[in-house]
mmCIF file with all atom_site columns, C-alpha atoms in Angstrom:
data_model
loop_
_atom_site.group_PDB
_atom_site.id
_atom_site.type_symbol
_atom_site.label_atom_id
_atom_site.label_alt_id
_atom_site.label_comp_id
_atom_site.label_asym_id
_atom_site.label_entity_id
_atom_site.label_seq_id
_atom_site.pdbx_PDB_ins_code
_atom_site.Cartn_x
_atom_site.Cartn_y
_atom_site.Cartn_z
_atom_site.occupancy
_atom_site.B_iso_or_equiv
_atom_site.pdbx_formal_charge
_atom_site.auth_seq_id
_atom_site.auth_comp_id
_atom_site.auth_asym_id
_atom_site.auth_atom_id
_atom_site.pdbx_PDB_model_num
ATOM 1  C CA . MET A 1 1  ? 24.989 0.413   -1.557 1.00 0.00 ? 1  MET A CA 1
ATOM 2  C CA . ALA A 1 2  ? 24.275 -3.211  -2.309 1.00 0.00 ? 2  ALA A CA 1
ATOM 3  C CA . ARG A 1 3  ? 21.667 -4.139  -4.844 1.00 0.00 ? 3  ARG A CA 1
ATOM 4  C CA . ASN A 1 4  ? 18.683 -4.483  -2.472 1.00 0.00 ? 4  ASN A CA 1
ATOM 5  C CA . GLU A 1 5  ? 19.638 -1.609  -0.187 1.00 0.00 ? 5  GLU A CA 1
ATOM 6  C CA . THR A 1 6  ? 17.913 1.748   -0.038 1.00 0.00 ? 6  THR A CA 1
ATOM 7  C CA . ILE A 1 7  ? 18.764 4.981   1.717  1.00 0.00 ? 7  ILE A CA 1
ATOM 8  C CA . TYR A 1 8  ? 16.755 3.598   4.650  1.00 0.00 ? 8  TYR A CA 1
ATOM 9  C CA . THR A 1 9  ? 18.812 0.417   5.068  1.00 0.00 ? 9  THR A CA 1
ATOM 10 C CA . PRO A 1 10 ? 21.497 1.893   7.382  1.00 0.00 ? 10 PRO A CA 1
ATOM 11 C CA . ILE A 1 11 ? 18.811 3.499   9.549  1.00 0.00 ? 11 ILE A CA 1
ATOM 12 C CA . LEU A 1 12 ? 16.874 0.251   9.857  1.00 0.00 ? 12 LEU A CA 1
ATOM 13 C CA . LYS A 1 13 ? 20.093 -1.608  10.634 1.00 0.00 ? 13 LYS A CA 1
ATOM 14 C CA . LYS A 1 14 ? 20.953 0.815   13.451 1.00 0.00 ? 14 LYS A CA 1
ATOM 15 C CA . ILE A 1 15 ? 17.438 0.544   14.919 1.00 0.00 ? 15 ILE A CA 1
ATOM 16 C CA . GLN A 1 16 ? 17.678 -3.257  14.881 1.00 0.00 ? 16 GLN A CA 1
ATOM 17 C CA . GLU A 1 17 ? 21.133 -3.191  16.491 1.00 0.00 ? 17 GLU A CA 1
ATOM 18 C CA . GLU A 1 18 ? 19.844 -0.985  19.311 1.00 0.00 ? 18 GLU A CA 1
ATOM 19 C CA . LYS A 1 19 ? 16.798 -3.208  19.862 1.00 0.00 ? 19 LYS A CA 1
ATOM 20 C CA . ASN A 1 20 ? 19.054 -6.264  20.005 1.00 0.00 ? 20 ASN A CA 1
ATOM 21 C CA . ALA A 1 21 ? 21.375 -4.570  22.494 1.00 0.00 ? 21 ALA A CA 1
ATOM 22 C CA . VAL A 1 22 ? 18.478 -3.713  24.823 1.00 0.00 ? 22 VAL A CA 1
ATOM 23 C CA . ILE A 1 23 ? 16.997 -7.212  24.503 1.00 0.00 ? 23 ILE A CA 1
ATOM 24 C CA . THR A 1 24 ? 20.373 -8.794  25.262 1.00 0.00 ? 24 THR A CA 1
ATOM 25 C CA . TYR A 1 25 ? 20.814 -6.516  28.287 1.00 0.00 ? 25 TYR A CA 1
ATOM 26 C CA . MET A 1 26 ? 17.376 -7.451  29.589 1.00 0.00 ? 26 MET A CA 1
ATOM 27 C CA . ALA A 1 27 ? 17.838 -11.167 28.935 1.00 0.00 ? 27 ALA A CA 1
ATOM 28 C CA . SER A 1 28 ? 21.071 -11.169 30.920 1.00 0.00 ? 28 SER A CA 1
ATOM 29 C CA . GLY A 1 29 ? 19.157 -10.149 34.037 1.00 0.00 ? 29 GLY A CA 1
ATOM 30 C CA . ARG A 1 30 ? 20.917 -6.809  34.336 1.00 0.00 ? 30 ARG A CA 1
ATOM 31 C CA . PRO A 1 31 ? 17.973 -4.478  34.965 1.00 0.00 ? 31 PRO A CA 1
ATOM 32 C CA . LYS A 1 32 ? 18.435 -3.340  38.553 1.00 0.00 ? 32 LYS A CA 1
ATOM 33 C CA . ASN A 1 33 ? 14.748 -2.975  39.358 1.00 0.00 ? 33 ASN A CA 1
ATOM 34 C CA . TYR A 1 34 ? 11.261 -3.002  37.894 1.00 0.00 ? 34 TYR A CA 1
ATOM 35 C CA . GLU A 1 35 ? 11.449 0.692   36.975 1.00 0.00 ? 35 GLU A CA 1
ATOM 36 C CA . GLU A 1 36 ? 14.507 0.114   34.811 1.00 0.00 ? 36 GLU A CA 1
ATOM 37 C CA . TYR A 1 37 ? 12.824 -2.914  33.273 1.00 0.00 ? 37 TYR A CA 1
ATOM 38 C CA . GLN A 1 38 ? 9.755  -0.798  32.397 1.00 0.00 ? 38 GLN A CA 1
ATOM 39 C CA . ARG A 1 39 ? 11.955 1.892   30.873 1.00 0.00 ? 39 ARG A CA 1
ATOM 40 C CA . LEU A 1 40 ? 13.727 -0.685  28.725 1.00 0.00 ? 40 LEU A CA 1
ATOM 41 C CA . VAL A 1 41 ? 10.432 -2.204  27.574 1.00 0.00 ? 41 VAL A CA 1
ATOM 42 C CA . GLY A 1 42 ? 9.319  1.304   26.593 1.00 0.00 ? 42 GLY A CA 1
ATOM 43 C CA . ARG A 1 43 ? 12.551 1.767   24.679 1.00 0.00 ? 43 ARG A CA 1
ATOM 44 C CA . ILE A 1 44 ? 11.936 -1.431  22.729 1.00 0.00 ? 44 ILE A CA 1
ATOM 45 C CA . GLU A 1 45 ? 8.363  -0.333  22.006 1.00 0.00 ? 45 GLU A CA 1
ATOM 46 C CA . GLY A 1 46 ? 9.613  3.043   20.778 1.00 0.00 ? 46 GLY A CA 1
ATOM 47 C CA . LEU A 1 47 ? 12.272 1.489   18.587 1.00 0.00 ? 47 LEU A CA 1
ATOM 48 C CA . SER A 1 48 ? 9.729  -0.960  17.157 1.00 0.00 ? 48 SER A CA 1
ATOM 49 C CA . PHE A 1 49 ? 7.372  1.900   16.334 1.00 0.00 ? 49 PHE A CA 1
ATOM 50 C CA . LEU A 1 50 ? 10.206 3.824   14.696 1.00 0.00 ? 50 LEU A CA 1
ATOM 51 C CA . GLU A 1 51 ? 11.256 0.765   12.716 1.00 0.00 ? 51 GLU A CA 1
ATOM 52 C CA . GLU A 1 52 ? 7.711  0.302   11.385 1.00 0.00 ? 52 GLU A CA 1
ATOM 53 C CA . GLU A 1 53 ? 7.483  3.970   10.392 1.00 0.00 ? 53 GLU A CA 1
ATOM 54 C CA . VAL A 1 54 ? 10.815 3.885   8.559  1.00 0.00 ? 54 VAL A CA 1
ATOM 55 C CA . GLN A 1 55 ? 9.804  0.664   6.795  1.00 0.00 ? 55 GLN A CA 1
ATOM 56 C CA . SER A 1 56 ? 6.580  2.375   5.705  1.00 0.00 ? 56 SER A CA 1
ATOM 57 C CA . LEU A 1 57 ? 8.546  5.332   4.338  1.00 0.00 ? 57 LEU A CA 1
ATOM 58 C CA . GLU A 1 58 ? 10.907 2.946   2.579  1.00 0.00 ? 58 GLU A CA 1
ATOM 59 C CA . LYS A 1 59 ? 7.972  1.158   0.947  1.00 0.00 ? 59 LYS A CA 1
ATOM 60 C CA . GLN A 1 60 ? 6.555  4.486   -0.248 1.00 0.00 ? 60 GLN A CA 1
ATOM 61 C CA . PHE A 1 61 ? 9.996  5.455   -1.581 1.00 0.00 ? 61 PHE A CA 1
ATOM 62 C CA . ILE A 1 62 ? 10.285 2.201   -3.542 1.00 0.00 ? 62 ILE A CA 1
ATOM 63 C CA . GLU A 1 63 ? 6.765  2.438   -4.955 1.00 0.00 ? 63 GLU A CA 1
ATOM 64 C CA . ASP A 1 64 ? 7.187  6.031   -6.159 1.00 0.00 ? 64 ASP A CA 1
#
């Protein structure tokens, strides 16, 4: 691990990569219909929530 990395860094990186992939897919106009668009928005919301929770755990880990 690099100097500023924690055990949470690879998890956060993977979450961000997945969010970016979904955003890129949506921005390219690929969603076939509004239902797929809604599902993808929900996926981004879920990933964002997960990212915030992992960041909170990471902060607690660093402070302890």
